[in-house]
């Protein structure tokens, strides 16, 4: 069998319109927009762009749909600039390129999202022949935000699950992420895909909505017991190798054979954080980098939190990320937050 190399990311491609505001107002009240910056985003774009900016030593492949419009052309131009193979990233005349208005509070970094699904809603991945794509890992994101992929499938449960199963059958490792959306069918839609995922990397909100656990105590602090139970529940739902639940405080990894491992996030001063948009995808990219390169789990998680920290220095999803060496150096500069059981 041939040696597979590279990462294929398929799913959401969009443009983020990031607006920094003094505060998020109550209904019928006014908040001031202090600055605005636009940049490409979405699960597939963010993971690939971050890997490119880090200097990942393997090929990058993208799959999905954009519109035949200026934002779509800008995304394709970014792919050329980052040397991302975009032959499976198509431009559709049936819908405009997806976009998100990201409202970020200046003093807290907290974000609120207003999303237009656009061309992403039409993507089905039917042109992907995984036997012809030499990638080692297929990263799919986001569950719950790709309308065609979230539809039911008689055999696999969902179209996303069918696509992931095809990738695994062809010899790729599969990775899934989800979006933090309000949807009563979250467990029903997400669960089929988890059965065909080798890796599941998502945040504490998404993990809680899939498993039914409240991962934060009253007052907002993480609940270590609920966090571990949620990770274990995701493994029981079918994730084959690794579950990682990340949060602003750090990340908990769970495996079938080696229990749980916690990695704290970096202790960043408030003035360092320009925006939190894309931090989860940056973390995911760091973990996937380690998984592709065969690093041990502690090294992969450390790369994830350091790259996520780098991303926080810029209001766009990827603008703060530089080389892997510079991201890792942030750990020495800032140190780490407390351990899980000390939070």
mmCIF file of C-alpha atoms in Angstrom:
data_model
loop_
_atom_site.group_PDB
_atom_site.id
_atom_site.type_symbol
_atom_site.label_atom_id
_atom_site.label_comp_id
_atom_site.label_asym_id
_atom_site.label_seq_id
_atom_site.Cartn_x
_atom_site.Cartn_y
_atom_site.Cartn_z
ATOM 1 C CA UNK A 1 0.000 0.000 0.000
ATOM 2 C CA UNK A 2 1.185 3.545 -0.731
ATOM 3 C CA UNK A 3 2.270 5.823 2.095
ATOM 4 C CA UNK A 4 -0.327 8.481 2.760
ATOM 5 C CA UNK A 5 0.795 12.021 3.597
ATOM 6 C CA UNK A 6 -1.053 15.283 4.133
ATOM 7 C CA UNK A 7 -4.282 16.619 5.554
ATOM 8 C CA UNK A 8 -7.574 17.086 3.709
ATOM 9 C CA UNK A 9 -10.051 19.476 5.336
ATOM 10 C CA UNK A 10 -13.618 19.571 4.059
ATOM 11 C CA UNK A 11 -16.611 21.589 5.154
ATOM 12 C CA UNK A 12 -17.120 25.245 5.994
ATOM 13 C CA UNK A 13 -15.455 28.027 3.981
ATOM 14 C CA UNK A 14 -16.602 31.562 4.633
ATOM 15 C CA UNK A 15 -15.704 35.175 5.237
ATOM 16 C CA UNK A 16 -15.737 36.574 8.765
ATOM 17 C CA UNK A 17 -16.706 40.211 9.241
ATOM 18 C CA UNK A 18 -15.191 40.818 12.672
ATOM 19 C CA UNK A 19 -16.471 43.884 14.510
ATOM 20 C CA UNK A 20 -14.851 44.943 17.778
ATOM 21 C CA UNK A 21 -17.474 46.635 20.001
ATOM 22 C CA UNK A 22 -17.320 48.396 23.343
ATOM 23 C CA UNK A 23 -20.110 46.180 24.668
ATOM 24 C CA UNK A 24 -22.798 43.827 23.422
ATOM 25 C CA UNK A 25 -26.027 45.818 23.940
ATOM 26 C CA UNK A 26 -29.337 44.662 25.298
ATOM 27 C CA UNK A 27 -32.270 44.584 22.807
ATOM 28 C CA UNK A 28 -33.162 48.046 21.520
ATOM 29 C CA UNK A 29 -29.949 49.497 22.963
ATOM 30 C CA UNK A 30 -26.824 50.693 21.143
ATOM 31 C CA UNK A 31 -23.251 49.478 21.143
ATOM 32 C CA UNK A 32 -20.336 51.204 19.421
ATOM 33 C CA UNK A 33 -18.282 49.523 16.704
ATOM 34 C CA UNK A 34 -14.683 50.439 17.513
ATOM 35 C CA UNK A 35 -13.015 48.699 14.577
ATOM 36 C CA UNK A 36 -13.715 46.192 11.827
ATOM 37 C CA UNK A 37 -11.583 43.673 9.980
ATOM 38 C CA UNK A 38 -12.561 41.035 7.426
ATOM 39 C CA UNK A 39 -10.899 37.687 6.871
ATOM 40 C CA UNK A 40 -11.633 34.211 5.597
ATOM 41 C CA UNK A 41 -12.709 31.539 8.056
ATOM 42 C CA UNK A 42 -14.665 28.344 8.624
ATOM 43 C CA UNK A 43 -13.439 24.982 9.893
ATOM 44 C CA UNK A 44 -11.757 23.842 6.689
ATOM 45 C CA UNK A 45 -10.160 27.190 5.877
ATOM 46 C CA UNK A 46 -8.963 27.865 9.422
ATOM 47 C CA UNK A 47 -7.316 24.493 9.987
ATOM 48 C CA UNK A 48 -5.527 24.552 6.633
ATOM 49 C CA UNK A 49 -4.467 28.209 6.851
ATOM 50 C CA UNK A 50 -3.123 27.717 10.386
ATOM 51 C CA UNK A 51 -1.150 24.646 9.326
ATOM 52 C CA UNK A 52 0.270 26.577 6.375
ATOM 53 C CA UNK A 53 1.255 29.517 8.584
ATOM 54 C CA UNK A 54 2.872 27.136 11.090
ATOM 55 C CA UNK A 55 4.983 25.584 8.338
ATOM 56 C CA UNK A 56 3.399 22.120 8.392
ATOM 57 C CA UNK A 57 5.787 19.770 6.533
ATOM 58 C CA UNK A 58 3.092 17.931 4.569
ATOM 59 C CA UNK A 59 0.605 18.641 1.746
ATOM 60 C CA UNK A 60 -2.675 20.445 2.448
ATOM 61 C CA UNK A 61 -5.919 19.746 0.567
ATOM 62 C CA UNK A 62 -9.242 21.612 0.725
ATOM 63 C CA UNK A 63 -12.786 20.546 -0.168
ATOM 64 C CA UNK A 64 -16.068 22.428 -0.122
ATOM 65 C CA UNK A 65 -18.083 25.116 -1.869
ATOM 66 C CA UNK A 66 -17.797 28.881 -2.225
ATOM 67 C CA UNK A 67 -19.843 31.224 -4.383
ATOM 68 C CA UNK A 68 -18.867 32.649 -7.743
ATOM 69 C CA UNK A 69 -18.314 36.053 -6.177
ATOM 70 C CA UNK A 70 -15.575 38.279 -4.825
ATOM 71 C CA UNK A 71 -15.336 36.573 -1.379
ATOM 72 C CA UNK A 72 -15.151 33.187 -3.090
ATOM 73 C CA UNK A 73 -12.338 34.381 -5.340
ATOM 74 C CA UNK A 74 -10.516 35.778 -2.313
ATOM 75 C CA UNK A 75 -10.699 32.423 -0.545
ATOM 76 C CA UNK A 76 -9.363 30.628 -3.623
ATOM 77 C CA UNK A 77 -6.561 33.187 -3.865
ATOM 78 C CA UNK A 78 -5.680 32.494 -0.224
ATOM 79 C CA UNK A 79 -5.454 28.800 -1.068
ATOM 80 C CA UNK A 80 -2.992 29.567 -3.858
ATOM 81 C CA UNK A 81 -0.963 31.786 -1.526
ATOM 82 C CA UNK A 82 -0.833 29.085 1.149
ATOM 83 C CA UNK A 83 -0.180 26.335 -1.411
ATOM 84 C CA UNK A 84 -3.387 24.518 -0.465
ATOM 85 C CA UNK A 85 -4.526 22.084 -3.159
ATOM 86 C CA UNK A 86 -8.019 23.426 -3.927
ATOM 87 C CA UNK A 87 -9.062 21.173 -6.790
ATOM 88 C CA UNK A 88 -11.987 19.941 -4.638
ATOM 89 C CA UNK A 89 -12.974 23.437 -3.493
ATOM 90 C CA UNK A 90 -15.529 24.454 -6.098
ATOM 91 C CA UNK A 91 -17.261 27.734 -6.921
ATOM 92 C CA UNK A 92 -21.046 27.482 -7.265
ATOM 93 C CA UNK A 93 -23.400 29.858 -9.063
ATOM 94 C CA UNK A 94 -26.311 28.576 -6.966
ATOM 95 C CA UNK A 95 -25.440 30.437 -3.770
ATOM 96 C CA UNK A 96 -23.165 33.170 -2.501
ATOM 97 C CA UNK A 97 -20.099 32.536 -0.369
ATOM 98 C CA UNK A 98 -21.024 31.971 3.254
ATOM 99 C CA UNK A 99 -20.245 34.708 5.765
ATOM 100 C CA UNK A 100 -20.407 35.363 9.491
ATOM 101 C CA UNK A 101 -20.701 38.638 11.368
ATOM 102 C CA UNK A 102 -18.524 38.159 14.445
ATOM 103 C CA UNK A 103 -19.305 40.668 17.211
ATOM 104 C CA UNK A 104 -16.406 40.742 19.678
ATOM 105 C CA UNK A 105 -16.490 42.663 22.961
ATOM 106 C CA UNK A 106 -13.269 44.621 23.350
ATOM 107 C CA UNK A 107 -12.647 44.016 27.044
ATOM 108 C CA UNK A 108 -13.695 40.359 27.307
ATOM 109 C CA UNK A 109 -12.991 38.927 23.853
ATOM 110 C CA UNK A 110 -16.399 37.220 24.015
ATOM 111 C CA UNK A 111 -17.954 36.633 20.618
ATOM 112 C CA UNK A 112 -21.480 36.485 19.205
ATOM 113 C CA UNK A 113 -21.997 35.074 15.711
ATOM 114 C CA UNK A 114 -24.588 35.866 13.035
ATOM 115 C CA UNK A 115 -24.138 33.354 10.234
ATOM 116 C CA UNK A 116 -25.313 33.117 6.624
ATOM 117 C CA UNK A 117 -24.868 29.544 5.409
ATOM 118 C CA UNK A 118 -24.667 30.343 1.702
ATOM 119 C CA UNK A 119 -22.835 27.858 -0.532
ATOM 120 C CA UNK A 120 -21.766 25.715 2.448
ATOM 121 C CA UNK A 121 -25.368 24.540 2.791
ATOM 122 C CA UNK A 122 -25.140 22.857 -0.632
ATOM 123 C CA UNK A 123 -21.895 20.907 -0.182
ATOM 124 C CA UNK A 124 -22.191 17.122 -0.334
ATOM 125 C CA UNK A 125 -18.623 16.058 -1.142
ATOM 126 C CA UNK A 126 -19.775 13.739 -3.898
ATOM 127 C CA UNK A 127 -16.696 14.411 -6.021
ATOM 128 C CA UNK A 128 -14.281 13.213 -3.322
ATOM 129 C CA UNK A 129 -12.568 9.992 -4.354
ATOM 130 C CA UNK A 130 -10.522 9.205 -1.277
ATOM 131 C CA UNK A 131 -8.584 6.522 -3.141
ATOM 132 C CA UNK A 132 -7.162 9.254 -5.386
ATOM 133 C CA UNK A 133 -6.474 11.794 -2.638
ATOM 134 C CA UNK A 134 -3.219 10.876 -0.943
ATOM 135 C CA UNK A 135 -3.988 12.567 2.396
ATOM 136 C CA UNK A 136 -3.382 10.768 5.686
ATOM 137 C CA UNK A 137 -6.116 12.588 7.658
ATOM 138 C CA UNK A 138 -9.563 13.843 6.622
ATOM 139 C CA UNK A 139 -10.805 16.603 8.911
ATOM 140 C CA UNK A 140 -14.538 17.356 8.650
ATOM 141 C CA UNK A 141 -16.115 20.484 10.107
ATOM 142 C CA UNK A 142 -18.558 21.615 11.108
ATOM 143 C CA UNK A 143 -21.224 19.125 12.019
ATOM 144 C CA UNK A 144 -24.495 21.032 12.561
ATOM 145 C CA UNK A 145 -23.592 23.749 10.062
ATOM 146 C CA UNK A 146 -23.606 21.934 6.698
ATOM 147 C CA UNK A 147 -27.231 21.429 5.726
ATOM 148 C CA UNK A 148 -26.788 18.694 3.124
ATOM 149 C CA UNK A 149 -24.317 16.799 5.294
ATOM 150 C CA UNK A 150 -26.640 16.902 8.316
ATOM 151 C CA UNK A 151 -29.466 15.243 6.371
ATOM 152 C CA UNK A 152 -30.332 11.614 7.195
ATOM 153 C CA UNK A 153 -28.890 8.664 5.312
ATOM 154 C CA UNK A 154 -30.694 5.319 5.384
ATOM 155 C CA UNK A 155 -27.533 3.253 5.852
ATOM 156 C CA UNK A 156 -25.122 5.485 7.787
ATOM 157 C CA UNK A 157 -27.488 7.746 9.698
ATOM 158 C CA UNK A 158 -26.317 10.960 8.068
ATOM 159 C CA UNK A 159 -24.587 12.065 4.885
ATOM 160 C CA UNK A 160 -21.639 13.259 6.947
ATOM 161 C CA UNK A 161 -21.309 9.769 8.403
ATOM 162 C CA UNK A 162 -21.403 8.280 4.897
ATOM 163 C CA UNK A 163 -18.577 10.566 3.757
ATOM 164 C CA UNK A 164 -16.470 9.797 6.825
ATOM 165 C CA UNK A 165 -17.035 6.073 6.367
ATOM 166 C CA UNK A 166 -15.839 6.325 2.769
ATOM 167 C CA UNK A 167 -12.680 8.102 3.904
ATOM 168 C CA UNK A 168 -11.936 5.445 6.522
ATOM 169 C CA UNK A 169 -12.564 2.650 4.036
ATOM 170 C CA UNK A 170 -9.995 4.205 1.714
ATOM 171 C CA UNK A 171 -7.412 4.238 4.500
ATOM 172 C CA UNK A 172 -7.581 7.772 5.901
ATOM 173 C CA UNK A 173 -7.843 8.677 9.563
ATOM 174 C CA UNK A 174 -10.925 10.837 10.149
ATOM 175 C CA UNK A 175 -11.429 13.837 12.418
ATOM 176 C CA UNK A 176 -14.659 15.698 13.194
ATOM 177 C CA UNK A 177 -15.589 19.034 14.735
ATOM 178 C CA UNK A 178 -18.988 20.600 15.416
ATOM 179 C CA UNK A 179 -20.450 24.097 15.618
ATOM 180 C CA UNK A 180 -21.892 25.678 18.762
ATOM 181 C CA UNK A 181 -25.465 26.068 17.558
ATOM 182 C CA UNK A 182 -28.811 25.944 19.341
ATOM 183 C CA UNK A 183 -30.504 22.829 17.981
ATOM 184 C CA UNK A 184 -32.604 20.260 19.837
ATOM 185 C CA UNK A 185 -31.445 17.608 17.342
ATOM 186 C CA UNK A 186 -27.751 18.092 18.155
ATOM 187 C CA UNK A 187 -27.201 14.538 19.532
ATOM 188 C CA UNK A 188 -29.305 12.954 16.788
ATOM 189 C CA UNK A 189 -27.366 14.678 13.993
ATOM 190 C CA UNK A 190 -23.885 14.402 15.471
ATOM 191 C CA UNK A 191 -23.936 10.834 16.795
ATOM 192 C CA UNK A 192 -23.878 8.967 13.444
ATOM 193 C CA UNK A 193 -20.707 10.770 12.361
ATOM 194 C CA UNK A 194 -18.890 9.893 15.598
ATOM 195 C CA UNK A 195 -19.087 6.193 14.741
ATOM 196 C CA UNK A 196 -16.823 6.864 11.756
ATOM 197 C CA UNK A 197 -14.430 9.289 13.440
ATOM 198 C CA UNK A 198 -10.973 8.324 14.633
ATOM 199 C CA UNK A 199 -10.588 11.709 16.311
ATOM 200 C CA UNK A 200 -13.220 14.065 17.734
ATOM 201 C CA UNK A 201 -11.972 17.552 18.640
ATOM 202 C CA UNK A 202 -14.584 20.035 19.865
ATOM 203 C CA UNK A 203 -15.277 22.576 22.580
ATOM 204 C CA UNK A 204 -17.032 22.142 25.906
ATOM 205 C CA UNK A 205 -20.297 23.624 24.601
ATOM 206 C CA UNK A 206 -20.546 21.172 21.708
ATOM 207 C CA UNK A 207 -19.455 18.209 23.836
ATOM 208 C CA UNK A 208 -22.128 19.041 26.387
ATOM 209 C CA UNK A 209 -24.861 19.335 23.775
ATOM 210 C CA UNK A 210 -23.986 15.957 22.276
ATOM 211 C CA UNK A 211 -23.680 14.053 25.562
ATOM 212 C CA UNK A 212 -26.216 15.922 27.703
ATOM 213 C CA UNK A 213 -23.737 16.902 30.431
ATOM 214 C CA UNK A 214 -23.467 20.435 31.800
ATOM 215 C CA UNK A 215 -19.698 20.912 31.783
ATOM 216 C CA UNK A 216 -19.743 24.109 33.846
ATOM 217 C CA UNK A 217 -20.848 24.614 37.411
ATOM 218 C CA UNK A 218 -23.193 27.442 38.427
ATOM 219 C CA UNK A 219 -21.021 30.511 38.193
ATOM 220 C CA UNK A 220 -19.224 29.290 35.085
ATOM 221 C CA UNK A 221 -16.306 27.182 36.389
ATOM 222 C CA UNK A 222 -15.484 23.944 34.576
ATOM 223 C CA UNK A 223 -16.728 20.770 36.227
ATOM 224 C CA UNK A 224 -13.865 18.220 36.008
ATOM 225 C CA UNK A 225 -16.098 15.228 36.754
ATOM 226 C CA UNK A 226 -18.657 16.173 34.094
ATOM 227 C CA UNK A 227 -15.854 16.921 31.634
ATOM 228 C CA UNK A 228 -14.389 13.431 32.032
ATOM 229 C CA UNK A 229 -17.810 11.809 31.826
ATOM 230 C CA UNK A 230 -18.578 13.722 28.634
ATOM 231 C CA UNK A 231 -15.293 12.646 27.040
ATOM 232 C CA UNK A 232 -16.006 9.043 28.007
ATOM 233 C CA UNK A 233 -19.551 9.312 26.592
ATOM 234 C CA UNK A 234 -18.172 10.514 23.251
ATOM 235 C CA UNK A 235 -15.888 7.471 23.145
ATOM 236 C CA UNK A 236 -18.876 5.262 23.966
ATOM 237 C CA UNK A 237 -20.778 6.840 21.055
ATOM 238 C CA UNK A 238 -18.152 5.355 18.747
ATOM 239 C CA UNK A 239 -15.119 7.650 18.421
ATOM 240 C CA UNK A 240 -12.370 5.150 17.747
ATOM 241 C CA UNK A 241 -9.169 6.618 19.130
ATOM 242 C CA UNK A 242 -9.174 10.097 20.624
ATOM 243 C CA UNK A 243 -11.593 12.659 22.038
ATOM 244 C CA UNK A 244 -10.362 16.152 22.891
ATOM 245 C CA UNK A 245 -12.623 18.700 24.583
ATOM 246 C CA UNK A 246 -11.094 22.172 24.583
ATOM 247 C CA UNK A 247 -12.109 25.311 26.435
ATOM 248 C CA UNK A 248 -10.561 28.672 27.351
ATOM 249 C CA UNK A 249 -9.061 26.983 30.439
ATOM 250 C CA UNK A 250 -7.367 24.144 28.536
ATOM 251 C CA UNK A 251 -8.116 20.781 26.940
ATOM 252 C CA UNK A 252 -9.004 17.312 28.189
ATOM 253 C CA UNK A 253 -8.030 14.367 26.006
ATOM 254 C CA UNK A 254 -9.593 10.942 26.418
ATOM 255 C CA UNK A 255 -8.483 7.679 24.808
ATOM 256 C CA UNK A 256 -9.800 4.153 24.956
ATOM 257 C CA UNK A 257 -6.663 2.655 26.476
ATOM 258 C CA UNK A 258 -4.816 5.371 28.385
ATOM 259 C CA UNK A 259 -7.444 7.326 30.317
ATOM 260 C CA UNK A 260 -7.498 11.119 30.448
ATOM 261 C CA UNK A 261 -4.868 13.810 30.001
ATOM 262 C CA UNK A 262 -5.300 17.520 30.793
ATOM 263 C CA UNK A 263 -3.348 20.347 29.146
ATOM 264 C CA UNK A 264 -3.844 23.839 30.558
ATOM 265 C CA UNK A 265 -4.075 26.841 28.256
ATOM 266 C CA UNK A 266 -1.571 29.688 28.410
ATOM 267 C CA UNK A 267 -1.924 32.374 31.062
ATOM 268 C CA UNK A 268 -2.373 35.314 28.705
ATOM 269 C CA UNK A 269 -2.804 38.904 29.914
ATOM 270 C CA UNK A 270 -6.087 40.505 28.906
ATOM 271 C CA UNK A 271 -4.309 43.114 26.783
ATOM 272 C CA UNK A 272 -2.835 40.319 24.622
ATOM 273 C CA UNK A 273 -6.217 39.025 23.439
ATOM 274 C CA UNK A 274 -7.466 40.835 20.335
ATOM 275 C CA UNK A 275 -10.289 38.359 19.637
ATOM 276 C CA UNK A 276 -11.229 34.736 20.204
ATOM 277 C CA UNK A 277 -12.579 33.949 16.741
ATOM 278 C CA UNK A 278 -10.870 30.851 15.348
ATOM 279 C CA UNK A 279 -9.036 29.859 18.530
ATOM 280 C CA UNK A 280 -10.756 26.460 18.607
ATOM 281 C CA UNK A 281 -9.779 25.710 15.019
ATOM 282 C CA UNK A 282 -6.214 26.853 15.721
ATOM 283 C CA UNK A 283 -6.081 24.443 18.668
ATOM 284 C CA UNK A 284 -7.499 21.695 16.457
ATOM 285 C CA UNK A 285 -4.863 22.372 13.795
ATOM 286 C CA UNK A 286 -2.092 22.005 16.366
ATOM 287 C CA UNK A 287 -3.418 18.660 17.590
ATOM 288 C CA UNK A 288 -3.873 17.393 14.023
ATOM 289 C CA UNK A 289 -0.310 18.472 13.221
ATOM 290 C CA UNK A 290 0.933 16.294 16.052
ATOM 291 C CA UNK A 291 -1.281 13.361 15.116
ATOM 292 C CA UNK A 292 -0.090 13.492 11.512
ATOM 293 C CA UNK A 293 3.556 13.620 12.586
ATOM 294 C CA UNK A 294 3.227 10.816 15.133
ATOM 295 C CA UNK A 295 3.937 12.961 18.201
ATOM 296 C CA UNK A 296 2.890 11.739 21.619
ATOM 297 C CA UNK A 297 -0.334 13.148 23.017
ATOM 298 C CA UNK A 298 1.208 15.620 25.530
ATOM 299 C CA UNK A 299 3.300 17.213 22.769
ATOM 300 C CA UNK A 300 0.293 17.426 20.435
ATOM 301 C CA UNK A 301 -1.899 19.072 23.088
ATOM 302 C CA UNK A 302 0.850 21.536 23.988
ATOM 303 C CA UNK A 303 1.154 22.507 20.319
ATOM 304 C CA UNK A 304 -2.612 22.981 20.226
ATOM 305 C CA UNK A 305 -2.807 25.378 23.168
ATOM 306 C CA UNK A 306 0.244 27.344 22.019
ATOM 307 C CA UNK A 307 -1.070 27.821 18.472
ATOM 308 C CA UNK A 308 -4.473 28.765 19.880
ATOM 309 C CA UNK A 309 -2.741 31.373 22.052
ATOM 310 C CA UNK A 310 -0.991 32.795 18.995
ATOM 311 C CA UNK A 311 -4.318 33.086 17.176
ATOM 312 C CA UNK A 312 -5.767 35.184 20.013
ATOM 313 C CA UNK A 313 -3.346 38.020 19.258
ATOM 314 C CA UNK A 314 -5.310 39.068 16.146
ATOM 315 C CA UNK A 315 -9.052 39.709 15.668
ATOM 316 C CA UNK A 316 -9.268 37.444 12.583
ATOM 317 C CA UNK A 317 -9.188 33.668 12.822
ATOM 318 C CA UNK A 318 -5.664 33.091 11.495
ATOM 319 C CA UNK A 319 -3.868 36.455 11.341
ATOM 320 C CA UNK A 320 -2.024 35.994 14.640
ATOM 321 C CA UNK A 321 -0.503 32.606 13.815
ATOM 322 C CA UNK A 322 3.141 32.564 12.762
ATOM 323 C CA UNK A 323 5.653 29.712 12.797
ATOM 324 C CA UNK A 324 5.275 26.708 15.074
ATOM 325 C CA UNK A 325 8.519 27.694 16.827
ATOM 326 C CA UNK A 326 7.162 31.151 17.670
ATOM 327 C CA UNK A 327 3.879 29.716 18.910
ATOM 328 C CA UNK A 328 5.621 27.222 21.193
ATOM 329 C CA UNK A 329 7.805 30.016 22.568
ATOM 330 C CA UNK A 330 4.674 31.654 24.006
ATOM 331 C CA UNK A 331 4.600 28.938 26.692
ATOM 332 C CA UNK A 332 7.920 30.156 28.092
ATOM 333 C CA UNK A 333 6.784 33.760 27.848
ATOM 334 C CA UNK A 334 3.430 33.422 29.622
ATOM 335 C CA UNK A 335 3.297 30.068 31.409
ATOM 336 C CA UNK A 336 0.171 27.965 31.901
ATOM 337 C CA UNK A 337 -3.138 28.288 33.722
ATOM 338 C CA UNK A 338 -3.902 26.029 36.725
ATOM 339 C CA UNK A 339 -4.482 22.299 36.391
ATOM 340 C CA UNK A 340 -8.008 21.005 35.787
ATOM 341 C CA UNK A 341 -8.767 20.020 39.381
ATOM 342 C CA UNK A 342 -7.509 23.410 40.599
ATOM 343 C CA UNK A 343 -9.908 25.428 38.466
#
